[in-house]
Coordinates of C-alpha atoms in Angstrom, one line a residue:
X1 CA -106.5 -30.7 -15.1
X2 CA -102.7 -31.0 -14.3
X3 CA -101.0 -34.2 -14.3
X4 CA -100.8 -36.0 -10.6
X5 CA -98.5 -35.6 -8.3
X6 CA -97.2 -39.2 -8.5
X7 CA -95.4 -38.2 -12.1
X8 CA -92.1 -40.1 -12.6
X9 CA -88.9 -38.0 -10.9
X10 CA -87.7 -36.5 -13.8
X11 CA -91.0 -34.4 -14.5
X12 CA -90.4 -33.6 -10.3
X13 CA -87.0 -32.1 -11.1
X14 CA -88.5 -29.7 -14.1
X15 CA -91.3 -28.7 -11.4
X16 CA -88.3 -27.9 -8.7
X17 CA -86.9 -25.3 -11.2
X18 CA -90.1 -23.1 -11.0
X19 CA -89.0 -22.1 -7.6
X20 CA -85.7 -21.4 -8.3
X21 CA -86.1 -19.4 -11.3
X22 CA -84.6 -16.0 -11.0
X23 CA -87.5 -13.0 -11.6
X24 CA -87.1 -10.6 -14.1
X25 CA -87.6 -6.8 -12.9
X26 CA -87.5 -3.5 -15.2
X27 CA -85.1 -2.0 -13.0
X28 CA -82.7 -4.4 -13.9
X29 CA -82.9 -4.2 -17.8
X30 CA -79.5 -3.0 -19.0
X31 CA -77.9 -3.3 -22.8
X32 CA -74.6 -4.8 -21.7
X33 CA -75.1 -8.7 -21.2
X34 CA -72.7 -9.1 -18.5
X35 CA -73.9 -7.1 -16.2
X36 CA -77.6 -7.9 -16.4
X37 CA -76.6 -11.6 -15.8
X38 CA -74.8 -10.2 -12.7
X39 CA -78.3 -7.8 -12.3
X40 CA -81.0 -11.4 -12.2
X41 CA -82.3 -11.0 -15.6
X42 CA -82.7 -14.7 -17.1
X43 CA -80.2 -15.7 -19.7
X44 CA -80.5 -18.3 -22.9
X45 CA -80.0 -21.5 -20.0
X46 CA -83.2 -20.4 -17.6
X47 CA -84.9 -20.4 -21.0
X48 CA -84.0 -23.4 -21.6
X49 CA -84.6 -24.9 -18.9
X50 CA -88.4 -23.2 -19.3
X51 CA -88.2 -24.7 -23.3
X52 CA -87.3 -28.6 -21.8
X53 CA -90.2 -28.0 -19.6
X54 CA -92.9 -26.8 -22.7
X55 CA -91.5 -29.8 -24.6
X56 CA -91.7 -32.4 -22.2
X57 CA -95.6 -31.4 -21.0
X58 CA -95.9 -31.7 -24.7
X59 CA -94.8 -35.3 -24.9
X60 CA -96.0 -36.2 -21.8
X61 CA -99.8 -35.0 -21.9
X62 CA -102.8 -34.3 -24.6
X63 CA -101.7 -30.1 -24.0
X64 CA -101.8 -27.4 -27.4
X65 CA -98.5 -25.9 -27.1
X66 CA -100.2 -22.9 -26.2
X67 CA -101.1 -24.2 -22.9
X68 CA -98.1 -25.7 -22.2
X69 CA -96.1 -22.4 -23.1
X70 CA -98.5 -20.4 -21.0
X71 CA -98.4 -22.5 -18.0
X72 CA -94.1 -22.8 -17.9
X73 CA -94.0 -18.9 -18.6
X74 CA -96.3 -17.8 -15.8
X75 CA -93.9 -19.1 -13.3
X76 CA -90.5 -18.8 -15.5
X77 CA -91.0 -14.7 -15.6
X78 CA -88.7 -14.6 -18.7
X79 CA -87.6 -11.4 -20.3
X80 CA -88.6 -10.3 -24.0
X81 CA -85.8 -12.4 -25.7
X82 CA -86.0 -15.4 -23.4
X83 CA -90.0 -15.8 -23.9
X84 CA -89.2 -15.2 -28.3
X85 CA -86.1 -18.0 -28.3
X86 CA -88.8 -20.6 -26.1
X87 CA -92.2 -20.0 -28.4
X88 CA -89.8 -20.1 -31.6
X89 CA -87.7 -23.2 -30.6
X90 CA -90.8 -25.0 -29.1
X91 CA -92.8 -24.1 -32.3
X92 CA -89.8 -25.1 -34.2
X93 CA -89.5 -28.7 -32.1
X94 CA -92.8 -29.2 -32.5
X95 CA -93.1 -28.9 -36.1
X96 CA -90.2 -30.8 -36.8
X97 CA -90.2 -33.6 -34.1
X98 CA -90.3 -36.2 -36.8
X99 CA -87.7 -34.8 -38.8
X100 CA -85.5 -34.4 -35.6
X101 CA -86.5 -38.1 -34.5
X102 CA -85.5 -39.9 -37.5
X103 CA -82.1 -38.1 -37.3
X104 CA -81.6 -39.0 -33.8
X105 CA -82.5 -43.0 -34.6
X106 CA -79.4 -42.5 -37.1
X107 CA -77.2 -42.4 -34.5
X108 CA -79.1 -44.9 -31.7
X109 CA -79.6 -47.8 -34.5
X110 CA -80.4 -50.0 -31.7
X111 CA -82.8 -47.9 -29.6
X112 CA -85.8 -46.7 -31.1
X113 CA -86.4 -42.8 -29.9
X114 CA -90.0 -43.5 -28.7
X115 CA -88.2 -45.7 -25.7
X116 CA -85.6 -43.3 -24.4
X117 CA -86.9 -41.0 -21.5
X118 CA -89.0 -37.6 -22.6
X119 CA -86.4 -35.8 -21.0
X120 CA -83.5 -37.4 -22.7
X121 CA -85.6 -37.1 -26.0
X122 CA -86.3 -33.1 -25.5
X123 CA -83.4 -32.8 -24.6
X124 CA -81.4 -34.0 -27.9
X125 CA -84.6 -32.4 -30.0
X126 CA -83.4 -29.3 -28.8
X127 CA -79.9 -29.5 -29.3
X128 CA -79.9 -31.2 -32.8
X129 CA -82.7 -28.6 -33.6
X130 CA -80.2 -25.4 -32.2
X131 CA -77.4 -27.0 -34.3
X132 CA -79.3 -27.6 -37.9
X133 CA -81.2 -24.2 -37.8
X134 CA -79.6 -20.7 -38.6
X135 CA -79.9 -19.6 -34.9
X136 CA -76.5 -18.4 -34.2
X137 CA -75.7 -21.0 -31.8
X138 CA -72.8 -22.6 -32.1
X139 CA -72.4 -26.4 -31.9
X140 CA -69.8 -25.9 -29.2
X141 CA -72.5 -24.1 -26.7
X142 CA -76.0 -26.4 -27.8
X143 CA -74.0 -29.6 -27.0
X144 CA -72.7 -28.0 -23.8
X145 CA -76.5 -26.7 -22.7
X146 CA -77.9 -29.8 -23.6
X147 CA -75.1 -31.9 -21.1
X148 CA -76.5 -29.0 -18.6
X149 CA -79.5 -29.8 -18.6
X150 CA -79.1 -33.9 -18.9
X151 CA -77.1 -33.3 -15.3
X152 CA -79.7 -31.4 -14.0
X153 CA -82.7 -33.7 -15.1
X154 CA -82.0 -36.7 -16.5
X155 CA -81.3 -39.5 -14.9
X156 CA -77.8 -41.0 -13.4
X157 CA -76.1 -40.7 -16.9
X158 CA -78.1 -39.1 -19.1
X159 CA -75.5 -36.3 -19.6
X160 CA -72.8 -39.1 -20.9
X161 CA -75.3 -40.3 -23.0
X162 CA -76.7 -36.9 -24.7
X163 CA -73.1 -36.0 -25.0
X164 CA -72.1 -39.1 -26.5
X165 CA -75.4 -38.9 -29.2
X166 CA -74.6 -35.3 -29.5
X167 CA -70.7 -36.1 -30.3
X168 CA -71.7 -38.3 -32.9
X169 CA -74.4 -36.3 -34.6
X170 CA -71.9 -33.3 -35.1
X171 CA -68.8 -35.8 -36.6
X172 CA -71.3 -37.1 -39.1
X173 CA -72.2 -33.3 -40.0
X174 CA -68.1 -32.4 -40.0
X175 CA -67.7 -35.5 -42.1
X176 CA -70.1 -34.6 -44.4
X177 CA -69.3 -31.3 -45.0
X178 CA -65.2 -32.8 -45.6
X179 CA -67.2 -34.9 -48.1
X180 CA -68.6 -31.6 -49.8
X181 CA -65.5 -29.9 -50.1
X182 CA -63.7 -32.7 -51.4
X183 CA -66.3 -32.7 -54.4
X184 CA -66.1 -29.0 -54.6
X185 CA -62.6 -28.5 -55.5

């Protein structure tokens, strides 16, 4: 069984994306990325977007991660690559959601991670997951997605907040690595 229709509004806004997602045709498949984002096939943010949905049904319900991934996908109609980077990041969420949570409390000393909203929560699991693995995403572009998707569903100013989180997350990384190269030379 599905959860109930009276979920809280942010679960509402990820459920408003399935309509809108663009679907992916093989007549459209081409090998030069701007024109197939001009051509409707579904770039790194609709998987995202599909990824925040996984992750919160994951947080929010008793689901395997299977049947949250199959449920999202059946209505996201991602491409090849888009339905690799969701099962890999969600796996990689899921496994390291601890991990990911304690670093998060590092820079919210005052707010445990359990209280913030499941979207706000996925949300910075993602990013600060994107940023510490080798997945050729640069800070720049996770921090930016992440504010995307805050604006689109989190609440009133959960974009300020994820960026503000975010911002602080990546000067303790810069300062650390100043800190390495000091010891270095």
């Amino acid at each position: 069984m599905r959860l109930p229709l009276t979920i809280c509004r942010q679960y509402k806004k990820l459920l408003k994306v399935r309509s809108s997602v663009i679907t992916y045709s093989e007549s459209s498949k081409t090998s030069v990325r701007n024109s197939s984002r001009k051509r409707g096939v579904p770039g790194r943010r609709t998987a995202r977007k599909a990824l925040l949905q996984v992750l919160y049904e994951l947080d929010t319900t008793e689901h395997s991660i299977e049947e949250s991934f199959d449920w999202v996908i059946s209505e996201a109609r991602l491409n090849d690559d888009g339905l690799n980077f969701v099962w890999e990041i969600a796996k990689g969420v899921q496994y390291a959601s601890q991990t990911l949570d304690n670093e998060i409390e590092k820079y919210l000393p005052s707010w445990p991670v359990h209280q913030l909203s499941a979207v706000d929560r996925n949300i910075l699991r993602i990013a600060i997951y994107e940023m510490s693995s080798n997945g050729g995403v640069s800070n720049k572009i996770a921090i930016n997605e992440a504010v995307e998707l805050a604006k689109k569903f989190g609440g009133d100013n959960s974009y300020k907040f994820v960026n503000g989180v975010l911002g602080s997350f990546i000067s303790s990384k810069l300062q650390e690595l100043d800190t390495l190269n000091q010891t270095d030379t």
